[in-house]
Tab-separated table of N, CA and C in Angstrom:
chain	number	residue	atom	x	y	z
Y	657	MET	N	1.128	-0.468	0.439
Y	657	MET	CA	-0.044	-0.228	0.265
Y	657	MET	C	0.912	1.195	-0.209
Y	658	ARG	N	1.925	1.580	0.317
Y	658	ARG	CA	2.647	2.282	0.714
Y	658	ARG	C	3.635	2.616	-0.587
Y	659	LEU	N	3.870	1.753	-1.197
Y	659	LEU	CA	4.773	1.801	-2.400
Y	659	LEU	C	3.802	2.503	-3.126
Y	660	LYS	N	2.560	2.073	-3.273
Y	660	LYS	CA	1.282	2.441	-3.966
Y	660	LYS	C	1.155	4.104	-3.536
Y	661	ARG	N	1.833	4.797	-2.572
Y	661	ARG	CA	1.790	5.937	-1.788
Y	661	ARG	C	0.183	6.122	-2.036
Y	662	PHE	N	-0.540	5.319	-0.593
Y	662	PHE	CA	-1.926	5.719	-0.169
Y	662	PHE	C	-1.746	6.662	0.360
Y	663	ARG	N	-2.203	7.113	1.080
Y	663	ARG	CA	-2.190	7.963	2.275
Y	663	ARG	C	-2.427	7.326	3.095
Y	664	GLU	N	-1.760	7.774	4.583
Y	664	GLU	CA	-1.318	6.436	5.616
Y	664	GLU	C	-2.943	7.015	6.658
Y	665	THR	N	-4.418	7.785	6.119
Y	665	THR	CA	-5.439	7.102	6.282
Y	665	THR	C	-5.968	6.356	5.833
Y	666	THR	N	-6.071	5.963	4.821
Y	666	THR	CA	-6.740	5.472	4.169
Y	666	THR	C	-5.643	3.519	4.451
Y	667	ILE	N	-4.510	3.435	4.727
Y	667	ILE	CA	-3.902	3.031	5.030
Y	667	ILE	C	-4.323	2.279	6.882
Y	668	ARG	N	-4.110	2.984	7.320
Y	668	ARG	CA	-5.208	2.859	8.608
Y	668	ARG	C	-6.433	2.598	8.636
Y	669	ARG	N	-7.474	3.026	7.943
Y	669	ARG	CA	-8.077	2.739	7.508
Y	669	ARG	C	-9.018	1.333	6.982
Y	670	ASP	N	-8.233	0.984	5.955
Y	670	ASP	CA	-8.687	-0.752	4.674
Y	670	ASP	C	-7.609	-1.490	6.237
Y	671	LEU	N	-6.919	-1.103	6.895
Y	671	LEU	CA	-6.267	-1.849	7.825
Y	671	LEU	C	-7.280	-2.507	9.400
Y	672	ALA	N	-8.054	-1.202	9.491
Y	672	ALA	CA	-9.266	-1.579	9.990
Y	672	ALA	C	-10.369	-2.775	9.715
Y	673	TRP	N	-10.722	-2.574	8.832
Y	673	TRP	CA	-11.086	-3.330	8.116
Y	673	TRP	C	-11.076	-4.516	8.256
Y	674	ILE	N	-9.668	-4.333	7.591
Y	674	ILE	CA	-9.171	-5.910	7.606
Y	674	ILE	C	-9.141	-6.600	9.053
Y	675	LYS	N	-8.737	-6.172	9.722
Y	675	LYS	CA	-8.345	-6.757	11.469
Y	675	LYS	C	-9.601	-6.981	11.853
Y	676	ARG	N	-11.174	-6.032	11.937
Y	676	ARG	CA	-12.252	-6.391	11.707
Y	676	ARG	C	-12.878	-7.748	11.366
Y	677	PHE	N	-12.971	-7.929	10.321
Y	677	PHE	CA	-13.482	-9.166	9.357
Y	677	PHE	C	-12.890	-10.303	9.701
Y	678	ILE	N	-11.496	-10.617	10.398
Y	678	ILE	CA	-10.901	-11.350	10.380
Y	678	ILE	C	-11.501	-12.012	12.305
Y	679	LEU	N	-11.190	-10.921	13.072
Y	679	LEU	CA	-12.017	-11.131	14.278
Y	679	LEU	C	-13.505	-11.362	14.022
Y	680	PHE	N	-13.720	-11.313	13.075
Y	680	PHE	CA	-15.174	-11.643	13.145
Y	680	PHE	C	-15.693	-13.187	12.449
Y	681	ASN	N	-14.528	-13.340	12.110
Y	681	ASN	CA	-14.009	-14.636	11.445
Y	681	ASN	C	-13.951	-15.456	12.452
Y	682	PRO	N	-14.343	-15.396	13.262
Y	682	PRO	CA	-13.098	-16.583	14.235
Y	682	PRO	C	-11.464	-16.443	13.670
Y	683	LYS	N	-10.690	-15.279	13.823
Y	683	LYS	CA	-9.565	-15.216	13.108
Y	683	LYS	C	-9.270	-16.043	12.416
Y	684	ARG	N	-9.879	-16.756	10.870
Y	684	ARG	CA	-9.947	-18.195	10.420
Y	684	ARG	C	-9.001	-16.379	9.215
Y	685	HIS	N	-7.628	-17.048	8.405
Y	685	HIS	CA	-7.449	-16.416	7.288
Y	685	HIS	C	-8.562	-16.439	6.497
Y	686	PRO	N	-8.271	-14.914	5.674
Y	686	PRO	CA	-9.464	-14.835	4.590
Y	686	PRO	C	-9.068	-15.798	3.725
Y	687	LYS	N	-7.885	-16.193	2.991
Y	687	LYS	CA	-7.731	-17.643	1.955
Y	687	LYS	C	-8.617	-18.340	2.323
Y	688	ASP	N	-8.879	-19.020	3.167
Y	688	ASP	CA	-9.328	-19.932	3.827
Y	688	ASP	C	-10.833	-19.796	4.447
Y	689	MET	N	-11.014	-18.420	3.269
Y	689	MET	CA	-12.968	-18.375	3.577
Y	689	MET	C	-13.881	-18.059	2.114
Y	690	HIS	N	-14.938	-18.327	2.265
Y	690	HIS	CA	-15.877	-18.280	0.755
Y	690	HIS	C	-16.780	-16.992	0.508
Y	691	ASN	N	-17.487	-16.822	0.025
Y	691	ASN	CA	-18.561	-15.469	-0.070
Y	691	ASN	C	-19.920	-15.188	0.987
Y	692	ARG	N	-19.852	-16.604	1.681
Y	692	ARG	CA	-20.540	-16.997	2.182
Y	692	ARG	C	-20.093	-15.716	3.728
Y	693	GLU	N	-19.173	-16.094	4.096
Y	693	GLU	CA	-18.668	-15.393	5.203
Y	693	GLU	C	-18.550	-13.376	4.891
Y	694	VAL	N	-18.262	-13.617	4.161
Y	694	VAL	CA	-17.826	-11.923	3.579
Y	694	VAL	C	-19.192	-11.837	4.199
Y	695	GLU	N	-20.471	-11.957	2.705
Y	695	GLU	CA	-21.451	-11.765	3.160
Y	695	GLU	C	-22.315	-11.405	4.427
Y	696	ARG	N	-22.026	-12.298	5.099
Y	696	ARG	CA	-23.049	-12.287	6.697
Y	696	ARG	C	-21.763	-11.367	7.414
Y	697	PHE	N	-20.590	-11.007	6.780
Y	697	PHE	CA	-19.862	-9.889	8.015
Y	697	PHE	C	-20.169	-8.497	7.068
Y	698	LEU	N	-20.527	-8.410	5.881
Y	698	LEU	CA	-21.125	-6.986	5.276
Y	698	LEU	C	-22.578	-7.057	5.454
Y	699	SER	N	-23.374	-7.640	5.794
Y	699	SER	CA	-24.733	-8.116	6.260
Y	699	SER	C	-25.019	-7.165	8.109
Y	700	GLU	N	-24.123	-8.188	9.119
Y	700	GLU	CA	-24.200	-7.896	10.253
Y	700	GLU	C	-23.697	-6.448	9.900
Y	701	ARG	N	-22.927	-5.932	9.092
Y	701	ARG	CA	-22.190	-4.294	9.333
Y	701	ARG	C	-23.287	-3.554	8.914
Y	702	ASN	N	-23.893	-4.315	7.905
Y	702	ASN	CA	-24.712	-3.152	7.231
Y	702	ASN	C	-26.056	-2.866	8.863
Y	703	LYS	N	-26.485	-3.941	8.990
Y	703	LYS	CA	-27.609	-3.901	10.152
Y	703	LYS	C	-26.923	-2.998	11.274
Y	704	GLY	N	-25.897	-3.255	12.073
Y	704	GLY	CA	-25.713	-1.726	12.708
Y	704	GLY	C	-25.269	-0.560	12.503
Y	705	ILE	N	-24.938	-0.455	11.005
Y	705	ILE	CA	-25.547	0.842	10.921
Y	705	ILE	C	-26.691	1.663	10.429
Y	706	SER	N	-27.392	0.494	9.711
Y	706	SER	CA	-29.108	1.371	9.631
Y	706	SER	C	-29.775	1.416	10.998
Y	707	HIS	N	-29.396	0.305	12.102
Y	707	HIS	CA	-29.558	0.274	13.076
Y	707	HIS	C	-28.555	1.944	13.930
Y	708	HIS	N	-27.635	1.894	14.117
Y	708	HIS	CA	-27.348	3.452	14.674
Y	708	HIS	C	-28.206	4.814	14.094
Y	709	SER	N	-28.184	4.840	12.313
Y	709	SER	CA	-29.237	5.525	11.313
Y	709	SER	C	-30.171	6.105	11.991
Y	710	ASN	N	-31.154	4.410	12.707
Y	710	ASN	CA	-32.218	5.296	13.563
Y	710	ASN	C	-32.209	5.934	14.356
Y	711	ALA	N	-30.908	5.377	15.856
Y	711	ALA	CA	-31.227	5.519	16.375
Y	711	ALA	C	-30.752	7.501	16.712
Y	712	THR	N	-30.107	7.308	15.669
Y	712	THR	CA	-29.593	9.129	16.115
Y	712	THR	C	-30.462	9.744	14.608
Y	713	GLY	N	-31.905	9.610	14.008
Y	713	GLY	CA	-32.308	10.533	14.142
Y	713	GLY	C	-33.934	10.427	14.622
Y	714	ALA	N	-33.891	9.370	15.398
Y	714	ALA	CA	-35.207	9.448	16.591
Y	714	ALA	C	-34.943	10.830	17.106
C-alpha cells in the first residue's frame, strides 16, 4: 500500500477493516473463507449502520 503511495489515513482505515473482518470470522485466514463469510460480515455491518442511523434520527 505504501509502495502505491496511498495516504496514511487510507492505509489505517483499510487495515482496520481487515482486522474487523478477521476477528468477526474467528481469526480464520481470509484465504480459507468463502463468499458466505464476506456476505455475513457485510450484512451484520449494514444492520449496525441502519440501527445507528435510526437511533440518531429519532
